[in-house]
Structures are given as C-alpha cells and as structure tokens.
Coordinates of C-alpha atoms in Angstrom, one line a residue:
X1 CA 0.0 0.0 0.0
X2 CA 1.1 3.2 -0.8
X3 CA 0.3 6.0 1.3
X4 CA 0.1 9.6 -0.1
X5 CA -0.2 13.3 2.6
X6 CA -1.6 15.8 0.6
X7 CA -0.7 19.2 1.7
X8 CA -3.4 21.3 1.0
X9 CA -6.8 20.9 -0.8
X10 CA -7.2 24.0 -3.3
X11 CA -7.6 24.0 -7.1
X12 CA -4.4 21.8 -7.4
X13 CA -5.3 19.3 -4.1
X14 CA -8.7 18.9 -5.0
X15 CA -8.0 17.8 -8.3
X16 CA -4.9 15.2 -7.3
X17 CA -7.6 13.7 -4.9
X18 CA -10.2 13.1 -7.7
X19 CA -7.9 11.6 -10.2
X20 CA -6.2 9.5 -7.8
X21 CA -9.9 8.5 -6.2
X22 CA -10.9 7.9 -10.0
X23 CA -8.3 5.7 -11.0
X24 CA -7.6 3.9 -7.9
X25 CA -8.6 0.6 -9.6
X26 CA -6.5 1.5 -13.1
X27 CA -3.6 2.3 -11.0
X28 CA -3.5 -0.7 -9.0
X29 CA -3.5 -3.0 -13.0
X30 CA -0.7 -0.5 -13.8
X31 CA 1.7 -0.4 -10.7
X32 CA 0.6 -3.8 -9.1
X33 CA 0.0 -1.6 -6.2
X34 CA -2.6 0.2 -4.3
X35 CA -2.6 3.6 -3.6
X36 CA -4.4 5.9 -1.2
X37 CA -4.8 9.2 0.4
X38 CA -4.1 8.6 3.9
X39 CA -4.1 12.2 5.3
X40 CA -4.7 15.4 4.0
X41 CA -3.8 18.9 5.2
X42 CA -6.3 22.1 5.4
X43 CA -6.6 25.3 6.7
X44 CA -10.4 25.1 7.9
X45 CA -11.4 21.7 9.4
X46 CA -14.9 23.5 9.0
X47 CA -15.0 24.2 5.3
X48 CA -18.0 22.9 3.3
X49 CA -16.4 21.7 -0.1
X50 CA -17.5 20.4 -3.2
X51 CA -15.8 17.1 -2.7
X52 CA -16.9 15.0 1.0
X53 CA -14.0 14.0 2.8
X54 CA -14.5 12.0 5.8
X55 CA -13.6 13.9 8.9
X56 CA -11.1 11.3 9.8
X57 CA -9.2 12.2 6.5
X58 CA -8.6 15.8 7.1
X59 CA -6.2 17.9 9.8
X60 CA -5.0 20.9 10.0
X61 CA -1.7 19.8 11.5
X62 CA 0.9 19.5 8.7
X63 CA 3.0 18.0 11.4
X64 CA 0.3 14.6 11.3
X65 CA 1.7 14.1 8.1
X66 CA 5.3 15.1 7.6
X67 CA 5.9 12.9 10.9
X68 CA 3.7 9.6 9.8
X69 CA 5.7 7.1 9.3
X70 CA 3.5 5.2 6.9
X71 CA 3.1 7.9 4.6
X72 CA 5.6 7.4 1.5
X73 CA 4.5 10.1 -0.4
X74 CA 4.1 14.3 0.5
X75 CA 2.1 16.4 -2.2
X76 CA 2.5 19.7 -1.4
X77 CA -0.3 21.8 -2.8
X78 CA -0.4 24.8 -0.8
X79 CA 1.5 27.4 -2.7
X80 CA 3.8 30.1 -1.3
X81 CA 7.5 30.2 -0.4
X82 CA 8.0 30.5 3.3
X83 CA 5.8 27.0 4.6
X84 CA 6.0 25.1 1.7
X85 CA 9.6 25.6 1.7
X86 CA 9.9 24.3 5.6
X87 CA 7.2 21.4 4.8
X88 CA 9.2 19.9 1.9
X89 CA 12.7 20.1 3.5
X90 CA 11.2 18.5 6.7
X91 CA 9.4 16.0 4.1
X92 CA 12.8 14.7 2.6
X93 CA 14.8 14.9 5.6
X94 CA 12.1 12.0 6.9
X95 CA 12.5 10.2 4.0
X96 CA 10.1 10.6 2.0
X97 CA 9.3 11.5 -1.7
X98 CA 8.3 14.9 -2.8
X99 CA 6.2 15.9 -5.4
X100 CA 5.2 20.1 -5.6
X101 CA 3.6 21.8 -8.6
X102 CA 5.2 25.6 -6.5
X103 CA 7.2 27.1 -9.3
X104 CA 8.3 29.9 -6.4
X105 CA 9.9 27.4 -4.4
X106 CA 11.2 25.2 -7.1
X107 CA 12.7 28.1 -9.0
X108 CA 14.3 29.2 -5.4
X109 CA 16.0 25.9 -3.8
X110 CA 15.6 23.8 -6.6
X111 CA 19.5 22.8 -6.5
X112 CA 19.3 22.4 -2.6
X113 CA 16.0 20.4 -2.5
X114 CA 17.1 17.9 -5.4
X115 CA 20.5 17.5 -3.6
X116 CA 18.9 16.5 -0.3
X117 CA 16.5 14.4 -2.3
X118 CA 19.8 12.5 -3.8
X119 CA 21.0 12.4 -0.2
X120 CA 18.2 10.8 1.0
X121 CA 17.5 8.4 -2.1
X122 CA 14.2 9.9 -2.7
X123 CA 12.7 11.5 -5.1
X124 CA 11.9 15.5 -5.8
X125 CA 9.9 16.0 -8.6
X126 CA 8.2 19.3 -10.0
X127 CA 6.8 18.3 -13.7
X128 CA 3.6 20.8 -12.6
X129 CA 5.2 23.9 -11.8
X130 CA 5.7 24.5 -15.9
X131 CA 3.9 23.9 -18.6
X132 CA 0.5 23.0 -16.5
X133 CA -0.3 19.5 -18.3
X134 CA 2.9 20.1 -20.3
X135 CA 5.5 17.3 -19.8
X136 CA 8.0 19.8 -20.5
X137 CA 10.2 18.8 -17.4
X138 CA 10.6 14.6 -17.7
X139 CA 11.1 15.5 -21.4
X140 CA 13.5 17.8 -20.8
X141 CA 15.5 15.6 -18.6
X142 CA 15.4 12.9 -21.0
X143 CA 16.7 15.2 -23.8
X144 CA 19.8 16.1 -21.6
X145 CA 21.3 12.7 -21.8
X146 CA 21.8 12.9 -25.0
X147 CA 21.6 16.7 -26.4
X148 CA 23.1 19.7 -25.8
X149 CA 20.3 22.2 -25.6
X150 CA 21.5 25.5 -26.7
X151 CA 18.2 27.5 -26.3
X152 CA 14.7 26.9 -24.8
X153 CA 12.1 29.4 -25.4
X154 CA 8.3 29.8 -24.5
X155 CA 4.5 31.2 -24.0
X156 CA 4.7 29.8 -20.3
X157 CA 2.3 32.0 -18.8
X158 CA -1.8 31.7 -19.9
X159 CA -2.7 35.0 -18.1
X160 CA -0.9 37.5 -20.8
X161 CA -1.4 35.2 -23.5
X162 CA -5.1 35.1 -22.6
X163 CA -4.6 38.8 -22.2
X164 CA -2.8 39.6 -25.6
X165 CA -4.9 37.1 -27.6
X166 CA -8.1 39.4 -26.7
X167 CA -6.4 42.3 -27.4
X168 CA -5.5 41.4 -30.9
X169 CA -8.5 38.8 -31.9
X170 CA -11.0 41.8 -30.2
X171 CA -9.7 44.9 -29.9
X172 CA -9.5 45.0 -26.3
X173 CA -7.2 47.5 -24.4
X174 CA -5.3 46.2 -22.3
X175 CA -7.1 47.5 -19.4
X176 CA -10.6 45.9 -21.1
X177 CA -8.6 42.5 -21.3
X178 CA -7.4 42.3 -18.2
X179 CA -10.6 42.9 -16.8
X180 CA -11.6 40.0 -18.7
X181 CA -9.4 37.7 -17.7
X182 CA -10.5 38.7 -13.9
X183 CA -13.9 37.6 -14.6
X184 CA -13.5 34.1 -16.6
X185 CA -10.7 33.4 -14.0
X186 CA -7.8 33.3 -15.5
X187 CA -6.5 36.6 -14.0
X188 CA -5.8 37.5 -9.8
X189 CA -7.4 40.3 -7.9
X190 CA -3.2 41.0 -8.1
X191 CA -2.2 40.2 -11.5
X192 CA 1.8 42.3 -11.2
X193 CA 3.2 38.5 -11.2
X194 CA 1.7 37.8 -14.6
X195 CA 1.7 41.1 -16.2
X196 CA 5.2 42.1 -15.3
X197 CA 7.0 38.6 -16.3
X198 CA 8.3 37.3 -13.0
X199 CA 5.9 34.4 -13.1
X200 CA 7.7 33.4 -16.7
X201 CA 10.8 34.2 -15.0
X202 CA 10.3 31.8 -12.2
X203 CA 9.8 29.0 -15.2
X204 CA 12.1 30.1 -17.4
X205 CA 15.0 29.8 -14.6
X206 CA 13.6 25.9 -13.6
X207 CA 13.7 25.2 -17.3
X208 CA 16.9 26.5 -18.2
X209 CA 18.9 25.4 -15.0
X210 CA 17.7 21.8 -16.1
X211 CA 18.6 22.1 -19.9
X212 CA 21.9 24.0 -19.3
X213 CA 22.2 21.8 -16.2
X214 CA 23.6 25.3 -14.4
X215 CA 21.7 26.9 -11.6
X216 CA 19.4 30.7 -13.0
X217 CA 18.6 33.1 -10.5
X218 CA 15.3 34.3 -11.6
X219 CA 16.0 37.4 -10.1
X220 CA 19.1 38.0 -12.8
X221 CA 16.3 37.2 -15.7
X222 CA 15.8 40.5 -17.5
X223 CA 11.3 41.0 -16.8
X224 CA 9.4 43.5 -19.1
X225 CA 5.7 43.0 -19.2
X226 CA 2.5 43.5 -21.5
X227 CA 1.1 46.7 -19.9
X228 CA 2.6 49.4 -22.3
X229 CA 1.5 47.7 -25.0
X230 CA -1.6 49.5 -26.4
X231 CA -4.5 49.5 -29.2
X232 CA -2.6 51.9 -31.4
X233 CA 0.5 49.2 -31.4
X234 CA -1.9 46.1 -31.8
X235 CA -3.3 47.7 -35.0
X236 CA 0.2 48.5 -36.6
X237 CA 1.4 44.7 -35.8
X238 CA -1.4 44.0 -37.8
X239 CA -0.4 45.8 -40.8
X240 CA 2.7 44.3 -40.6
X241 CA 1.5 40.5 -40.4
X242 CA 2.7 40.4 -37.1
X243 CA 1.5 39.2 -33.6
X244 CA 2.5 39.8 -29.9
X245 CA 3.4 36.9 -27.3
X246 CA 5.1 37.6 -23.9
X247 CA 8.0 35.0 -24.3
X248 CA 10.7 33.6 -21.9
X249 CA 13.8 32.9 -23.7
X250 CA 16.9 31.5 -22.3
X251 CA 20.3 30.6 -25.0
X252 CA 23.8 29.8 -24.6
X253 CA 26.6 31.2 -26.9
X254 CA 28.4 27.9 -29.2
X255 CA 31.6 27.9 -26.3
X256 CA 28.9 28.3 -22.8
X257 CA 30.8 25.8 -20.9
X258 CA 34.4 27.9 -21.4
X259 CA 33.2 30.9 -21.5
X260 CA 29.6 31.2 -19.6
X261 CA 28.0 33.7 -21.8
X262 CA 24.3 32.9 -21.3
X263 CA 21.1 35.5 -21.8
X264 CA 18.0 35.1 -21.0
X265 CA 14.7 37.4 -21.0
X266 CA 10.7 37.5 -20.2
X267 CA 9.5 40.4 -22.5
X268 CA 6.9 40.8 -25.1
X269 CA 8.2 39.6 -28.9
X270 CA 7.0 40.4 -32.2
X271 CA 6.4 36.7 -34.2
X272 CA 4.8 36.2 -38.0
X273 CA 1.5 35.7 -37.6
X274 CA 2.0 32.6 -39.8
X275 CA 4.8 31.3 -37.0
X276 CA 4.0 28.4 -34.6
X277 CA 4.2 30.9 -31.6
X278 CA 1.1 33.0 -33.2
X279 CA -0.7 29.9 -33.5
X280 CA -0.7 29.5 -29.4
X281 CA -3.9 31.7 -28.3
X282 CA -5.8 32.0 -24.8
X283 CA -4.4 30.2 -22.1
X284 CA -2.5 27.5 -24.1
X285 CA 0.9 27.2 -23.6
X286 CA 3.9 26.2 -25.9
X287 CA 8.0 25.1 -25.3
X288 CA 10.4 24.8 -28.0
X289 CA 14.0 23.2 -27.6
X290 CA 16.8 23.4 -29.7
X291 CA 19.2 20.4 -29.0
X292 CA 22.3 19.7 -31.2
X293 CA 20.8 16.1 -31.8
X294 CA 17.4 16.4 -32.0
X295 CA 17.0 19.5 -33.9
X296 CA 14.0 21.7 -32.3
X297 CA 11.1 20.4 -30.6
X298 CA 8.0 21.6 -29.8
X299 CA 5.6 20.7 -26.6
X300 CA 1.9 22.5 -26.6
X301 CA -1.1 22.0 -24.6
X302 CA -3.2 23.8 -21.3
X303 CA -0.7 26.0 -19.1
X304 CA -2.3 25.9 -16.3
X305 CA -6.3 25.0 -14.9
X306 CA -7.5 22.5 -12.6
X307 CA -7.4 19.4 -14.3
X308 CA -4.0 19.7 -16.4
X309 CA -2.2 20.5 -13.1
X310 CA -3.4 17.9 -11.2
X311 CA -2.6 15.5 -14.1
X312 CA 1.1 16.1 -13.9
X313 CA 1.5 15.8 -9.9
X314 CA -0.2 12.4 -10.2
X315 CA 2.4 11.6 -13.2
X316 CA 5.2 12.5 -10.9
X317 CA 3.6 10.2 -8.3
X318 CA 3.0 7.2 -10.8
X319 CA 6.8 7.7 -11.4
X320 CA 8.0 8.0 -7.8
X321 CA 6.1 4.4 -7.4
X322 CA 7.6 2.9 -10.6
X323 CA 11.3 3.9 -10.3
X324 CA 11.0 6.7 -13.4
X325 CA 12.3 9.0 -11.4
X326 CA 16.2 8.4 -10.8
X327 CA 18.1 10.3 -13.5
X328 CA 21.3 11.6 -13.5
X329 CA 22.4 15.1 -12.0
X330 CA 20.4 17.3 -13.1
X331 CA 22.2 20.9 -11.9
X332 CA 26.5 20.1 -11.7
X333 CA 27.3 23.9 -11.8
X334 CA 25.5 25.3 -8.7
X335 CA 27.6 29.1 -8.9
X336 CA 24.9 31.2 -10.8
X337 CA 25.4 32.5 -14.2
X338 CA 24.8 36.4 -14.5
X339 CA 21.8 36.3 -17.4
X340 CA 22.5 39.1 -19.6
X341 CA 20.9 40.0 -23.2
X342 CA 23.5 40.5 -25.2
X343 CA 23.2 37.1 -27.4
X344 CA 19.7 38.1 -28.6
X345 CA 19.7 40.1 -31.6
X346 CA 16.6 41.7 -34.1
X347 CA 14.7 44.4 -35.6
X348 CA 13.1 46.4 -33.1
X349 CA 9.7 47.9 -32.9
X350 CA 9.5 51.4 -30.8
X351 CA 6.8 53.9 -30.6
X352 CA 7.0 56.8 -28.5
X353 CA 4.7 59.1 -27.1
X354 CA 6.9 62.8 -26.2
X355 CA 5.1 65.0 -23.8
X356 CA 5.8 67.7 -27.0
X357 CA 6.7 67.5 -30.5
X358 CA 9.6 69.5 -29.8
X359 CA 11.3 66.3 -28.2
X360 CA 10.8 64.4 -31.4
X361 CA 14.5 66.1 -32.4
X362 CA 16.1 65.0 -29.4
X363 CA 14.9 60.9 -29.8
X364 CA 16.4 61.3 -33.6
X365 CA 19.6 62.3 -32.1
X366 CA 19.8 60.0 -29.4
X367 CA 19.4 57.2 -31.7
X368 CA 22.2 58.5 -33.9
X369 CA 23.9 59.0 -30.9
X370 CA 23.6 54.8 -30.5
X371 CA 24.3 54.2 -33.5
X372 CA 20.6 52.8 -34.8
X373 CA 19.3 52.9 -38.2
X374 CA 15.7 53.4 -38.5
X375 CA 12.8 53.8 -41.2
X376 CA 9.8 55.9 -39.2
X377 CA 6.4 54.5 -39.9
X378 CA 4.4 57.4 -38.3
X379 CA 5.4 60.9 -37.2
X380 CA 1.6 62.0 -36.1
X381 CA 0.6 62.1 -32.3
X382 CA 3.1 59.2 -31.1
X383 CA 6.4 58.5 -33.2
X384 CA 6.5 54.4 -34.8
X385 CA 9.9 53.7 -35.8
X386 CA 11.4 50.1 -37.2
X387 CA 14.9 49.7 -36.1
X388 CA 17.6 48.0 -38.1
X389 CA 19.3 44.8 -36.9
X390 CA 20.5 45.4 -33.4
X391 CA 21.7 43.9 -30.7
X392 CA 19.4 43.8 -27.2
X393 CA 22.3 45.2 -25.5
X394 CA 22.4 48.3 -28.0
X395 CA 18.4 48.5 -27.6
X396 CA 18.4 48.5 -23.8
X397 CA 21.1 51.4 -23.4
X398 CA 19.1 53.6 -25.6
X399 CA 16.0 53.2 -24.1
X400 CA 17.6 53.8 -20.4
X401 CA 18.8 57.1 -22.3
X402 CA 15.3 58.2 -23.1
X403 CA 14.3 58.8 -20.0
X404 CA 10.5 58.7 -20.1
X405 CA 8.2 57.4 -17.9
X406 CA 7.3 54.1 -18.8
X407 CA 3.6 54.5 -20.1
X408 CA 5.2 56.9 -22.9
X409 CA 6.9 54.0 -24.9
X410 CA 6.4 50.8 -25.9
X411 CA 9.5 48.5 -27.7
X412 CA 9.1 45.0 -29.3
X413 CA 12.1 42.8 -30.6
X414 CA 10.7 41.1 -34.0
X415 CA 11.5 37.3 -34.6
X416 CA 11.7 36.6 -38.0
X417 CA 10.6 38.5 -41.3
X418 CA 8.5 40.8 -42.1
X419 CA 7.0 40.2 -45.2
X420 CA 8.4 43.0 -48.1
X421 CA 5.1 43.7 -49.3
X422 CA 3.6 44.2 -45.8
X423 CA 6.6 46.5 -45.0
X424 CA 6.1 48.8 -48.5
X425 CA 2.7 49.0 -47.5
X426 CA 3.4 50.6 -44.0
X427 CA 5.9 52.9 -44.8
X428 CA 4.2 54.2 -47.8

C-alpha cells in the first residue's frame, strides 16, 4: 500500500484527490500496487467543499503528516514560499518523496531540494510547476542525456497570452482585457506577477537550470511585461502581419561551458502571424527546444487550470512508485550564471509618445547617438519607428537614455521576417 499526505486541498489538491480517487482501480493494474490518500492537510477543518471527505481524513496539523511514518509520499499543494519551503525540506529529511507543482519554491531551492532528495535516495519531482499538463520537465531531462540544448524558449504563462490574444482577436485594451481575464478566471485580484514577467521568469529559470544543467537566478532574468502595450500598437502589428506573445527565452553562446555567456529574458516579442508561436492563443501554452541532436522540438497544450495540473502531480507520483524518477544530475554547476541579453539580436519595434513634438528632435539624435538605423512609420501624435538589426544590449542602453516614464513608450524585438510587401505597404 502506498500511502500519499496531501498538503493542501485547493484548485491543485482537490484535483490530485479526484484523479487519484478515479483511477484507484486502473492504477493498482498498472503499478501492481494500491494507492491511497491517507491524510490530507487544510486550513479550515470546518469548510463545506465540493468534494466529502471523511472527517477522519482531514487535519489541520501538517505535522500529522510530515511525521507519519506510513506515509511514502508528500504532495504539497499549498503554494507560497516561506511554509512550503519548511514542509518539503522536513518531508525529505524524513525520508520521503516529494512531489510540488510551486514554481516559487522550485525556482528558489531547486538545487538544494534535489541535492537533499539524492541524499536521502528519494525523489523531488516538479513536472507541474511548468507547462500545467505540459510534460516539459521529464522531457527535458530525458533530452539532456543525450543533447546539448542551446536554447529553450516559450509562451509559459496563460494570463498574458489570454490577455494579448483578446487584445489582438478583439480589440480589447489592455485595461478591457485584463478585466476580462479577472472575470473568466484566469487573471488575480493582483495580476503584477503575470503582467510584469516574473511568473515566466520563475519558469524560465527551472527550465533553463535543467537544460543548461547550471543553476538561473530568476531574479538575474531580465522581466518586461505586456502593460505598455496598447490598441494603437496592436493595430500596426497588424499591418505588418505580425503578432505579440510575452516570451521567456533562455540561450547559450556555441563555447557556454568555457566561457559562460548565457542570456536570458521574459518580454513581449514580435512573431509572424503565420509562426507556430502565433498559432498559441488563450491560455495555451507552448515550449520549443533546440538540441544539437534532436533539432527543435515543440511541446503545446493547457498551461495551467485544474485538471491539467493535477494530471502532472499524479504523473510524478506514478513515477516515484515505478522507479521513473532516478536520473542523472540534473544541476553540476551550482555558482549562478549572470543572465545578460546581449546574445539576442533583431529588428526592433519602438513607438514613443513625447510629452511635446519638440522632443521628437532630441529621440532622432539619441538614436544616432547609439548608432541605430531606422525607417519611421508614423510621425503624427506618437512617433513608430522600425529599427535596423541590433543587438538587445544596443536597444536596452538607448532606451535607459530616453528617460521617459514608462507608459510613454512601448518597444518589441521582431522574430523573423516581415514580409516585403507588408513592409512597403506601412511605410508608404
């Protein structure tokens, strides 16, 4: 028998209990094995919840789990850094497996929590806190033993793209869209962690500490979010055949492990609309890879939601059972990489909104200043340039030189072409 504690019984705890209590019989054919909830941890013994637990299964002493001595198996479900952090050490150090879908405390101690894990001989495994129903994570380990992954990029967050798809498919404002995305769920009361990045950051860094097998500090991961990005920009991407994603993108230079250049960024990007990445709408998610082997690879499906989450902790449970888990080291550099931006080069979209038209002067010569060909596209209330190739590097220095509040610009790195006739068209 193979007990499970469940640590908390949200959107994410719920929906482990009802797969698990769904399958019971199909998992016990499959693993020769039967597995059960024996405990689970809540914050209100009181609560009236959609699901009825016996009283005997529920406490609100996480301490009755992490201490049982029959329990195999912690899930820990309820979110935030400071607890969970303290319930999954005190999990490992008493010998037992971990499975978390917390991308804050993964992206955190993931290095320390994996090493105790090896200590221990038990398994840490964190396939939900990316990708939602994604298996971005087991597939990325897998692709490590054989590949050297030089770049991972994705849509990893559902909020903005949710956000960005209505503002493009239906002329939303931001504002409008975000208000949206409040009501159908999809969006909190506080949405800062979605709309500025860091939640992408948090994912980018587990991702790209696996596939570069290096320890990121989100924290070094440069963030810009979606929020400057308005209906005047939307409606010039369109003439140019373009769409908007907010992408997390993480590459090494061709000589990373002698030299450590690495970059790695969470901003909006500029795609074809006939691209893969413009093809991704709503609250989908997407992954590419690029290994030296294997070419690139693609993984798509739900992001985030009830069911999709839940359906990855219990695949990190079915392989803490089988033995799926034990792979090799997954992080062997544990100094952290400074994440800069200079590898990422492109054309660059920039509109700017001067408080007068006498500043107009002063952005032409600060861009001469840096050395950036342009072609304007509109001179009229807001200035819309197109930048020549530049680096990121290049981009970012002029834009600390501007000095304007941040609600008076808006810049977008393009990825890939713009078609020639599409171009004519907007500068004629």
């Amino acid at each position: 028998m193979i007990k499970i504690g469940l640590l908390g019984f949200g959107t994410v705890g719920s929906g482990v209990y009802e797969i698990i209590e769904k399958e019971k019989n199909n998992f016990r054919t499959l693993l020769g094995e039967e597995i059960e909830i024996s405990k689970i941890l809540v914050s209100d013994l009181n609560k009236k919840r959609n699901v009825n637990l016996p009283p005997t299964l529920i406490t609100d002493n996480p301490y009755e789990i992490l201490n049982a001595p029959d329990i195999d198996i912690i899930v820990e479900a309820i979110g935030g850094v400071k607890h969970a952090y303290k319930y999954v050490t005190l999990a490992l150090e008493n010998d037992k497996h971990v499975v978390t879908a917390n991308k804050a405390i993964v992206a955190k101690y993931m290095d320390e929590l994996l090493a105790l894990a090896e200590k221990k001989g038990k398994g840490f495994l964190f396939e939900a806190s990316v990708g939602g129903g994604i298996p971005i994570i087991k597939s990325l380990k897998q692709n490590i033993r054989i590949n050297k992954i030089t770049q991972i990029k994705g849509i990893l967050n559902g909020t903005t793209n949710f956000i960005l798809s209505k503002m493009t498919d239906e002329n939303l404002s931001f504002n409008e869209a975000l208000e949206l995305a409040r009501k159908l769920g999809y969006a909190e009361a506080d949405p800062t962690d979605d709309i500025e990045g860091y939640d992408v950051a948090r994912k980018l860094s587990i991702l790209s500490s696996i596939a570069f097998k290096t320890k990121t500090n989100y924290n070094n991961i440069m963030c810009r979010g979606i929020n400057s990005i308005s209906k005047l920009d939307i409606s010039m991407f369109k003439k140019l055949s373009l769409k908007v994603k907010l992408i997390g993108n993480a590459v090494i230079s061709d000589n990373f492990f002698i030299d450590k250049e690495f970059s790695a960024s969470v901003e909006p990007i500029l795609v074809n609309e006939n691209s893969t990445f413009a093809s991704v709408n709503d609250a989908f998610n997407i992954v590419s890879l690029m290994g030296d082997t294997v070419g690139e690879q693609h993984f798509y499906g739900h992001g985030a939601g009830k069911n999709s989450t839940a359906n990855a902790v219990v695949s990190d449970i079915l392989d803490l059972i089988s033995g799926e888990y034990k792979f090799s080291k997954l992080i062997e550099n544990t100094i952290t990489i400074p994440a800069g931006v200079k590898l990422f080069k492109g054309k660059y979209y920039l509109r700017v909104a001067p408080a007068s038209k006498t500043q107009i002067p002063k952005i032409f010569n600060l861009l001469n200043k840096n050395d950036i060909k342009y072609e304007i596209i509109s001179i009229n209330e807001d200035l819309i340039l197109l930048t020549e190739l530049i680096s990121a590097d290049t981009m970012e220095h002029f834009i600390k030189q501007l000095k304007l509040s941040h609600d008076n610009y808006c810049y977008l790195r393009i990825e890939g072409k713009i078609e020639s006739k599409k171009y004519a068209e907007v500068l004629s």
